[in-house]
Amino acid sequence: MIKAILIFNNHGKPRMSKFYEHYTEDTEQQIIRETFHLVSKRDENVCNFLEGGLLIGGSENKLIYRHYATLYFVFCVDSSESELGILDLIQVFVETLDKCFENVCELDLIFHLDKVHNILAEMVMGGMVLETNMSEIITQVEAQGKMEKSETLTLLFICQSMRQSQASRFSSKIS
Amino acid sequence: MSDVVEKTLTALPGLFESQTGAAKITNRLRQLIKSITELTSKHEEENLIKRELSAIKEQVSSPNTTMKQMREIMVRAMYCEMLGYDASFTYIHAIKLAQQGGVLEKRVGYLAVSLFLNEGHELLLLLVNTVLKDLQSTNLIEVCMALTVVAQVFPKDMIPAVLPLVEDKLSHPKEIIRRKAVLALYKFYLIAPNQVQHIHAKFCKALSDKDPGVMASSLHIYLQLIRESPDSYKDLTGSFVTILKQVLGGKLPVDFNYHSVPAPWLQIQLLRILSLLGKEDQSTSELMYEVLDESLRRAEMNHNITYAILYECVKAVYTIHPKAELLEKAARCIGNFVLSPKINLKYLGLKALTYVVQHDAKLALQHQMTIIECLDHSDFTIKRETLELLFRITNAQNVTVIVEKMLDFLRSCNDEHTIIHLIGKVAELAEKFAPDNSWFIQTMNDVFSIGGDLLQQDVPNNFLRLLAEGSESKEEDDQLRLYAVESYLTVLKGHTSHLPQCFLQVMSWVLGEYAHLQESVDRREVIRLLTQLLDQRSVSSETRVWILSALTKIPEGQTDLILDLAESLSSSQDTVLRQQAQELRHLSQDSQLREWVLPRGAPWDGIEVDSSLSFLDGFVSEALAAGAAPYKPPHQRQEELCEDRALNLEPYSFSLPVSLSSCSITDRQSPTLLSVSSGLSGNSAELSQKAGSSTLILEGVKRVWGKDGYLPQKEATAPPVDEPSAAVQPASQQEAAERIEPRPEPSTQNQDKQQLASSLFVGLGVGSSVSLLGKSEAPPPRFRKKPRPHESSSSSGTSKRSSDSSSHSSRNTTDSFLYGSFPEEEPATSISTFDHTPKSTTANGLSQNKDTKEDRHANTSQILGGDMVIVRPSTIQDKHPPSVSSDLTALLPADLKDLPHSDVISLTSDPSLSLSSCRLFRDEALLLVIFISNCTETVIKDVAVQLTCEELKTASLRGNVMDCLEARSTSVCHYALLMDDPHTNVSLTGTVSYQTQPGHTNTLPFSGTLSTADFIRPLVVTTEEYGKLWLSLSHDVKQNLKLLTDAGDPLRTTLNALKDALQLHVVDIIGSEGIVACRLLSGAPCLLHCRVNGAALAMWLRSPHPALPDFILYHCQRALAHH
């Protein structure tokens, strides 16, 4: 099971955090800090797995991470997950983000925190891997995106009709 | 109407030229983030967020805020929460948003809910109706959202509300819904397995779903179910194999390919399931050989994910019933991993090796050079994994090098978790394989100073027990102790301020106990060194207590120094210290008293402890009558003492605010421990133990230390290198160590590595079998424990054992009572052992019995009637091979047929009669059914059975006297056997008398053995009841047992094995701890608390009966050893 998914930048600023187990607010922050501390001091040419860390590490859990430009993607998993499998899942996640945002960068994650969460929700549900197929994830996310657009369209429609009535109201007020 | 307008306006800010309020808000997030990124200090960020939060607070409470704005606000609140600021006032609005908003608002609302709220949050109740509504919605997206939130945050008690709807979704036409429903149900299963039991059939349907995605998510459930009970799902093996074959054969849609590998994650899941199913099951394993072979063959493409599959495959091959051909291929794969230049693969290769090396030591040998390289690797994770591997291959020959490597690593490591984890292993290795005294002490010094106060408490405890208990030869023990004393004196002469408290405690205890062994050192010097410590500020008050106890023990002659010290401490703030100082003063003034209270060098075995303190009974009743507070059992006091340094191991106790001083108050309350003056009237041994008990958590005599379980207890073939020079200087020891350790010389680096390799892998040579791994027989382990017959199950000849135990006949009675030597194959000797069994250890037996009765009364209603399984305790010793057909059980009376029973075994026979017996397990008694068969063609007359057993109460129920037994017929007689005091094994003897011809009586003797295990019944209690009962019980025993690590969840496996063997009731398993309850027939209960402690199972037993825990422990050990 996946215990937590963390994204933070090279300076340790959290960009997204999702915990699948309950920790208190303070512990969550401590975990982010500790994880950053552990991960950031590792060289580029070492392996992507990390045991240790008292809070989330424990003897059962391990951290699996990838570093992309300015961002660290860290998955904390227990022993029931395959290390390399998760490593590729991170790759899928990032590629999906890239597709959805068209050349994803750190700022996209900041400004569209909710969208990132929605994409993640299509991949991982309650700590279990739900979908690993990128096109399927995108389809699901887009289905919601379409809904967003269609809502905007109806709004546009309402808006136009409102504008007329508003205009008429304004005119009546003026008169 | 204006609301709609507002909404429109916010949605389309661009349509309007003018900047409306809503449009401004839209930009708020952007502004917020922009200003945050511009900040430089944490303080500024705090101020900014505080401002932001108050702005949000204002907006959410304003009635004019629209849903659309609310959405925006929620994202901002989410952002603040992510940064670690409290935005709890928005929670209720998140729920509102999910309730009232349109689909888009709902989505943000649900998202915020799942981020903000946890399972225990009270506001979740408000969400139930919304979720119910959305689950029934026709909008797919709403259903999906509801399912997601259900899987994320719903607690146990809210599951019934949504369960039927989620269940319905399993047959939803859309596969994404089915899939999410399956995962939601899996989550329900994890948190409340009972509630989804009825839908297991539907899981099966999901497994055969036409959509591979739904099938894949159902594998999550099956993986879990199979992990819990592999046996119930063996029939599905075929299906899983077929699915895997189809996946491998590319039968899935191309969509499922990832880098042209078909559904890799699905393959990984399936391989894990198969390895669980095939474990220790040849026939099931055979079903999967082919597909595993194919998997290994197919996964040859050079992509990351194929290696993931390969790794699972290799693990599966080594987990299931072995097949040589596959093992060979898997070994080659591991080679590829280990040799790979890719660091991730190297890591997995090492992990695989660590896993495999238990089965095949030679594999490590093949890769020794690579392993050496990994040892010097720059990557911390790789190094750590390599050490883990080395730990597994340690034997007596390579231990010095490996421990050296581990200590080197630990010195440069600053990750607490790693230190705790590895230092325990170093201590374990040192204890198990130490080549000589000096090395052992030096290594333990390193362990204590590196591990410091992070150490698990059992490391120093085990070490002290080892010193105290000693091995077989007193000389050797004394040498070890002497060396320890010398080494500690050297340490104390140096800088002491940086030493961890735990090390100081160990040192002061050892100096106190054994400083007298070293004659060349001035006592004054020892006292001076210890007193010096007392003056240091960094020394904790607990350590001070240890030091003072040590000073109390250092013998006479230095009264002036001691009196000064006592004087200076008698005004201490700390009451415990003050009390100790008083004791110190009294004792130092009266040397006779001291001699009596603290007999020097008293053998540990010789200490006889009247644990019931019966000699104080009169005192107690007087004190109670005078209104004193009732007695507090020792474990409670000990707990309070060690509370502030050790982990709280007892999850059931009430958390009392405890400190040393409060403990001293409780001591005062307990009439039995009124400090020296009152205690002196009693048993001296008891007092000396008491002096220890305030410092040591060694519980008197019942010391069974070590994580062994698999150290073969061999008779010393050659005593370990016995130096008369045990008093060697540490320097020469270092020299010795350096001789072993190759010196790095850059020019001959490679040669160096070769040398290192040969020293690391010594003992793993070709032809060396598994037994060489840590279970080496070559040189006997240095610190052999005293022979404990209950360890005998591990191996080794009985004859050697009995000679061992006879040489130790002087062992105190309690010990032999508890662990009386029972050579496995000779029931005859076991009888003789019982001859000196004390009838009862309790002098205050009255109150004991009363307790038991009360317990019985309280618990009878909770006894589970019919769910006992048939157990076959392997202890009935039988001189005759069981030749009786089991259809004799058909002769059991109807009212007994339903009871769980053992196999029928033959007791004895002669030409005319044959006797066999069968044990039936009833709640309140053991029924022994004896079948008497007439083997002749004539009638046998006047058959009478007589059964005697000293240890048990026997009652004949029926059929022990018969007038005549027809030809070729069988008659049944039964006895009810009651065990009031536990005995390890009890022997039954009896005779049958009969007449083949009138006036001519024959007698046929028979005998058999019963084990305590036959008399143990499950005790069904809830966790709460368990907790209460736990606190009320006084006799406890702690011991580390072997952990069965061959399955997925070692704790569960071990407990299940125990449960099967001993009819225990597993009350609850929480994380790495499990609680188990049982009772002796319907009498005394025994509670077991098990905690996984590294590779061992720390078991803590409590019972009102003083001896019962030991017997149950004994049987647990046997059950695990036989497993």
Coordinates of C-alpha atoms in Angstrom, one line a residue, chain B residues 456-761:
Chain B
Q456 CA 16.4 -1.1 22.5
Q457 CA 16.2 -1.9 26.2
D458 CA 16.8 -5.6 25.6
V459 CA 20.3 -5.2 24.4
P460 CA 21.8 -4.1 27.7
N461 CA 19.4 -6.4 29.5
N462 CA 20.6 -9.4 27.5
F463 CA 24.2 -8.4 28.0
L464 CA 23.9 -8.2 31.7
R465 CA 22.0 -11.4 31.9
L466 CA 24.8 -13.0 30.0
L467 CA 27.4 -11.7 32.4
A468 CA 25.3 -12.6 35.4
E469 CA 24.1 -16.0 34.4
G470 CA 27.3 -17.2 32.9
S471 CA 28.0 -20.3 31.1
E472 CA 29.0 -23.7 32.4
S473 CA 32.4 -23.0 33.7
K474 CA 32.9 -20.5 36.5
E475 CA 36.4 -19.8 35.5
E476 CA 35.4 -18.7 32.0
D477 CA 32.6 -16.6 33.4
D478 CA 35.0 -14.9 35.8
Q479 CA 37.4 -14.2 33.1
L480 CA 34.7 -12.5 31.1
R481 CA 33.6 -10.5 34.0
L482 CA 37.1 -9.6 34.9
Y483 CA 37.8 -8.4 31.5
A484 CA 34.6 -6.4 31.5
V485 CA 35.6 -4.7 34.8
E486 CA 39.0 -3.8 33.5
S487 CA 37.8 -2.5 30.3
Y488 CA 35.2 -0.3 32.0
L489 CA 37.7 1.0 34.5
T490 CA 39.8 2.1 31.5
V491 CA 36.8 3.7 29.9
L492 CA 35.9 5.5 33.1
K493 CA 39.3 6.9 33.5
G494 CA 39.0 8.7 30.2
H495 CA 36.4 11.3 29.2
T496 CA 33.0 10.2 30.4
S497 CA 30.8 13.1 29.7
H498 CA 29.9 12.0 26.2
L499 CA 29.0 8.4 27.2
P500 CA 25.4 7.5 26.8
Q501 CA 23.4 6.9 30.0
C502 CA 22.7 3.3 29.1
F503 CA 26.4 2.5 28.8
L504 CA 27.0 4.2 32.2
Q505 CA 24.3 2.1 33.7
V506 CA 25.8 -1.1 32.4
M507 CA 29.2 -0.2 33.6
S508 CA 28.1 0.7 37.0
W509 CA 26.2 -2.5 37.4
V510 CA 29.1 -4.6 36.3
L511 CA 31.5 -2.7 38.5
G512 CA 29.2 -3.1 41.5
E513 CA 28.8 -6.8 40.9
Y514 CA 32.2 -7.8 39.9
A515 CA 34.8 -5.2 40.8
H516 CA 35.9 -7.5 43.6
L517 CA 37.2 -10.0 41.1
Q518 CA 39.9 -7.7 40.1
E519 CA 42.3 -7.7 43.0
S520 CA 45.0 -5.5 41.7
V521 CA 42.7 -2.5 41.5
D522 CA 42.2 -0.4 44.6
R523 CA 38.6 -0.3 45.7
R524 CA 39.0 3.4 46.5
E525 CA 39.8 3.9 42.8
V526 CA 36.6 2.2 41.8
I527 CA 34.6 4.2 44.2
R528 CA 36.3 7.4 43.2
L529 CA 35.5 6.8 39.5
L530 CA 31.9 6.0 40.3
T531 CA 31.5 9.0 42.6
Q532 CA 33.0 11.2 39.9
L533 CA 30.1 10.2 37.7
L534 CA 27.6 11.3 40.3
D535 CA 29.0 14.8 40.1
Q536 CA 28.5 15.1 36.4
R537 CA 25.6 17.1 35.3
S538 CA 24.9 15.1 32.2
V539 CA 24.2 12.0 34.2
S540 CA 20.5 11.4 34.5
S541 CA 18.9 10.7 37.8
E542 CA 18.1 7.2 36.8
T543 CA 21.7 6.5 36.1
R544 CA 22.6 7.9 39.5
V545 CA 20.4 5.3 41.0
W546 CA 22.3 2.6 39.2
I547 CA 25.6 4.1 40.3
L548 CA 24.5 4.2 43.9
S549 CA 23.4 0.6 43.8
A550 CA 26.8 -0.2 42.5
L551 CA 28.5 1.7 45.3
T552 CA 26.3 -0.2 47.8
K553 CA 27.6 -3.4 46.5
I554 CA 31.3 -2.6 46.5
P555 CA 32.6 -4.2 49.6
E556 CA 33.6 -2.9 53.0
G557 CA 36.6 -1.1 54.1
Q558 CA 36.0 2.3 52.6
T559 CA 33.5 3.5 55.1
D560 CA 34.9 7.0 55.2
L561 CA 34.4 7.6 51.5
I562 CA 31.0 6.1 51.5
L563 CA 29.8 8.0 54.5
D564 CA 30.9 11.3 52.9
L565 CA 29.0 10.4 49.8
A566 CA 25.9 9.3 51.8
E567 CA 26.1 12.6 53.7
S568 CA 26.2 14.7 50.6
L569 CA 23.3 12.9 49.0
S570 CA 21.1 12.8 52.0
S571 CA 20.0 16.3 51.2
S572 CA 19.3 15.5 47.5
Q573 CA 16.1 16.7 46.0
D574 CA 15.5 13.3 44.6
T575 CA 13.7 11.0 47.1
V576 CA 15.0 7.8 45.4
L577 CA 18.5 9.0 45.7
R578 CA 17.9 10.0 49.3
Q579 CA 16.6 6.6 50.1
Q580 CA 19.5 4.9 48.4
A581 CA 21.9 7.1 50.4
Q582 CA 20.3 6.1 53.6
E583 CA 20.6 2.4 52.7
L584 CA 24.2 3.0 51.8
R585 CA 24.9 4.6 55.1
H586 CA 23.3 1.8 57.1
L587 CA 25.0 -0.9 55.2
S588 CA 28.4 0.6 55.3
Q589 CA 28.3 0.9 59.0
D590 CA 27.3 -2.6 59.6
S591 CA 29.5 -5.0 57.7
Q592 CA 27.8 -8.0 59.1
L593 CA 24.5 -6.8 57.8
R594 CA 26.0 -6.0 54.5
E595 CA 27.5 -9.5 54.2
W596 CA 24.1 -10.9 54.9
V597 CA 22.2 -8.6 52.6
L598 CA 24.6 -8.6 49.7
P599 CA 26.4 -11.8 49.8
R600 CA 29.4 -11.3 47.5
G601 CA 29.7 -13.5 44.5
A602 CA 26.6 -15.4 45.4
P603 CA 25.8 -17.7 42.4
W604 CA 22.8 -16.5 40.6
D605 CA 21.4 -19.9 40.4
G606 CA 21.6 -20.3 44.1
I607 CA 19.3 -17.4 44.8
E608 CA 16.0 -18.8 45.9
V609 CA 13.3 -16.4 45.8
D610 CA 10.1 -16.8 47.5
S611 CA 8.3 -14.9 44.9
S612 CA 5.0 -14.9 46.8
L613 CA 6.7 -13.2 49.8
S614 CA 4.8 -15.5 52.0
F615 CA 7.0 -14.7 55.0
L616 CA 5.5 -11.3 55.0
D617 CA 1.9 -12.4 55.0
G618 CA 1.3 -11.6 58.6
F619 CA 2.9 -8.2 58.2
V620 CA 0.7 -7.5 55.2
S621 CA -2.5 -8.4 56.8
E622 CA -1.6 -6.3 59.8
A623 CA -0.8 -3.4 57.6
L624 CA -3.9 -3.8 55.6
A625 CA -6.0 -4.0 58.7
A626 CA -4.3 -0.7 59.8
G627 CA -5.6 0.9 56.6
A628 CA -2.5 0.6 54.4
A629 CA -2.8 0.8 50.6
P630 CA -2.9 -2.6 48.9
Y631 CA 0.1 -4.1 47.3
K632 CA 1.2 -3.2 43.9
P633 CA 2.6 -6.0 41.8
P634 CA 6.3 -5.8 40.8
H635 CA 5.8 -5.3 37.1
Q636 CA 3.8 -2.2 37.7
R637 CA 6.6 -0.8 39.8
Q638 CA 9.2 -1.8 37.3
E639 CA 7.3 -0.2 34.6
E640 CA 7.2 3.0 36.4
L641 CA 10.9 2.8 36.9
C642 CA 11.9 2.2 33.4
E643 CA 9.1 4.3 31.9
D644 CA 11.2 7.3 31.1
R645 CA 13.9 5.4 29.3
A646 CA 12.3 2.5 27.6
L647 CA 9.5 2.2 25.2
N648 CA 6.2 1.4 26.9
L649 CA 5.8 -2.1 26.0
E650 CA 2.5 -2.5 27.6
P651 CA -0.3 -1.2 25.5
Y652 CA -3.0 -2.0 28.0
S653 CA -1.9 -0.1 31.0
F654 CA -3.4 3.1 32.1
S655 CA -0.9 5.8 31.3
L656 CA 0.0 7.1 34.7
P657 CA 2.2 10.2 34.8
V658 CA 5.2 8.5 36.2
S659 CA 8.6 9.6 37.3
L660 CA 11.2 8.3 39.5
S661 CA 10.0 10.3 42.5
S662 CA 6.4 9.1 42.0
C663 CA 7.7 5.6 41.9
S664 CA 9.4 6.0 45.2
I665 CA 6.1 7.1 46.6
T666 CA 4.4 3.9 45.4
D667 CA 7.2 2.0 46.9
R668 CA 6.3 3.5 50.2
Q669 CA 2.7 2.4 49.8
S670 CA 3.6 -1.1 49.3
P671 CA 4.0 -2.8 52.7
T672 CA 6.3 -5.4 51.3
L673 CA 9.0 -3.0 50.3
L674 CA 9.4 -0.7 53.1
S675 CA 13.1 -0.3 52.4
V676 CA 15.9 -1.9 54.3
S677 CA 14.8 -1.8 57.8
S678 CA 11.6 -3.8 57.4
G679 CA 12.9 -6.0 54.6
L680 CA 15.9 -7.1 56.7
S681 CA 13.8 -9.2 58.8
G682 CA 13.0 -11.3 55.8
N683 CA 14.9 -13.3 53.3
S684 CA 18.3 -12.1 52.5
A685 CA 18.2 -13.3 49.0
E686 CA 14.9 -11.5 48.5
L687 CA 16.5 -8.3 49.7
S688 CA 19.5 -8.6 47.5
Q689 CA 17.2 -9.1 44.6
K690 CA 15.3 -6.1 45.6
A691 CA 18.4 -4.0 45.6
G692 CA 18.8 -5.2 42.1
S693 CA 15.2 -4.6 41.2
S694 CA 15.4 -1.0 41.6
T695 CA 18.1 -0.9 39.1
L696 CA 17.9 -4.0 37.0
I697 CA 15.0 -5.4 35.3
L698 CA 16.4 -8.9 35.6
E699 CA 13.7 -10.9 37.2
G700 CA 15.5 -13.0 39.7
V701 CA 16.1 -16.5 38.7
K702 CA 13.9 -17.1 35.7
R703 CA 16.4 -15.7 33.2
V704 CA 16.2 -17.1 29.8
W705 CA 18.0 -14.8 27.6
G706 CA 19.2 -14.7 24.1
K707 CA 17.4 -14.6 20.8
D708 CA 18.7 -18.0 20.1
G709 CA 16.2 -20.6 19.4
Y710 CA 18.5 -21.9 16.8
L711 CA 21.9 -22.0 18.4
P712 CA 22.5 -25.7 18.7
Q713 CA 23.4 -26.5 22.2
K714 CA 26.3 -28.8 21.6
E715 CA 28.5 -30.4 24.1
A716 CA 31.8 -28.5 23.8
T717 CA 33.9 -30.4 21.4
A718 CA 36.8 -28.2 22.1
P719 CA 36.4 -25.5 24.6
P720 CA 36.7 -22.1 23.0
V721 CA 40.2 -20.6 23.0
D722 CA 40.9 -20.4 26.6
E723 CA 43.4 -17.8 27.4
P724 CA 44.9 -17.6 30.8
S725 CA 45.6 -14.1 29.5
A726 CA 42.0 -13.0 29.8
A727 CA 43.5 -10.1 31.6
V728 CA 45.2 -9.0 28.5
Q729 CA 45.5 -5.3 27.8
P730 CA 43.0 -3.9 25.3
A731 CA 45.9 -2.9 23.2
S732 CA 46.9 -6.4 22.4
Q733 CA 43.4 -7.1 21.5
Q734 CA 43.4 -4.4 19.0
E735 CA 46.5 -5.9 17.5
A736 CA 44.7 -9.1 17.2
A737 CA 41.9 -7.4 15.4
E738 CA 44.3 -5.7 13.1
R739 CA 45.8 -8.9 12.2
I740 CA 42.5 -10.1 10.9
E741 CA 41.6 -6.9 9.2
P742 CA 43.6 -6.3 6.1
R743 CA 45.4 -3.0 6.0
P744 CA 44.4 -0.9 3.0
E745 CA 47.4 -0.4 0.7
P746 CA 46.6 1.5 -2.4
S747 CA 49.1 -0.4 -4.6
T748 CA 47.6 -3.7 -3.8
Q749 CA 44.0 -2.7 -3.5
N750 CA 42.7 -5.5 -5.5
Q751 CA 44.6 -8.0 -3.5
D752 CA 43.2 -6.4 -0.5
K753 CA 39.7 -6.9 -1.6
Q754 CA 40.5 -10.6 -2.3
Q755 CA 41.7 -10.9 1.2
L756 CA 38.7 -9.2 2.6
A757 CA 36.5 -11.5 0.6
S758 CA 38.2 -14.5 1.9
S759 CA 37.8 -13.3 5.5
L760 CA 34.1 -12.3 4.9
F761 CA 33.1 -15.4 3.1

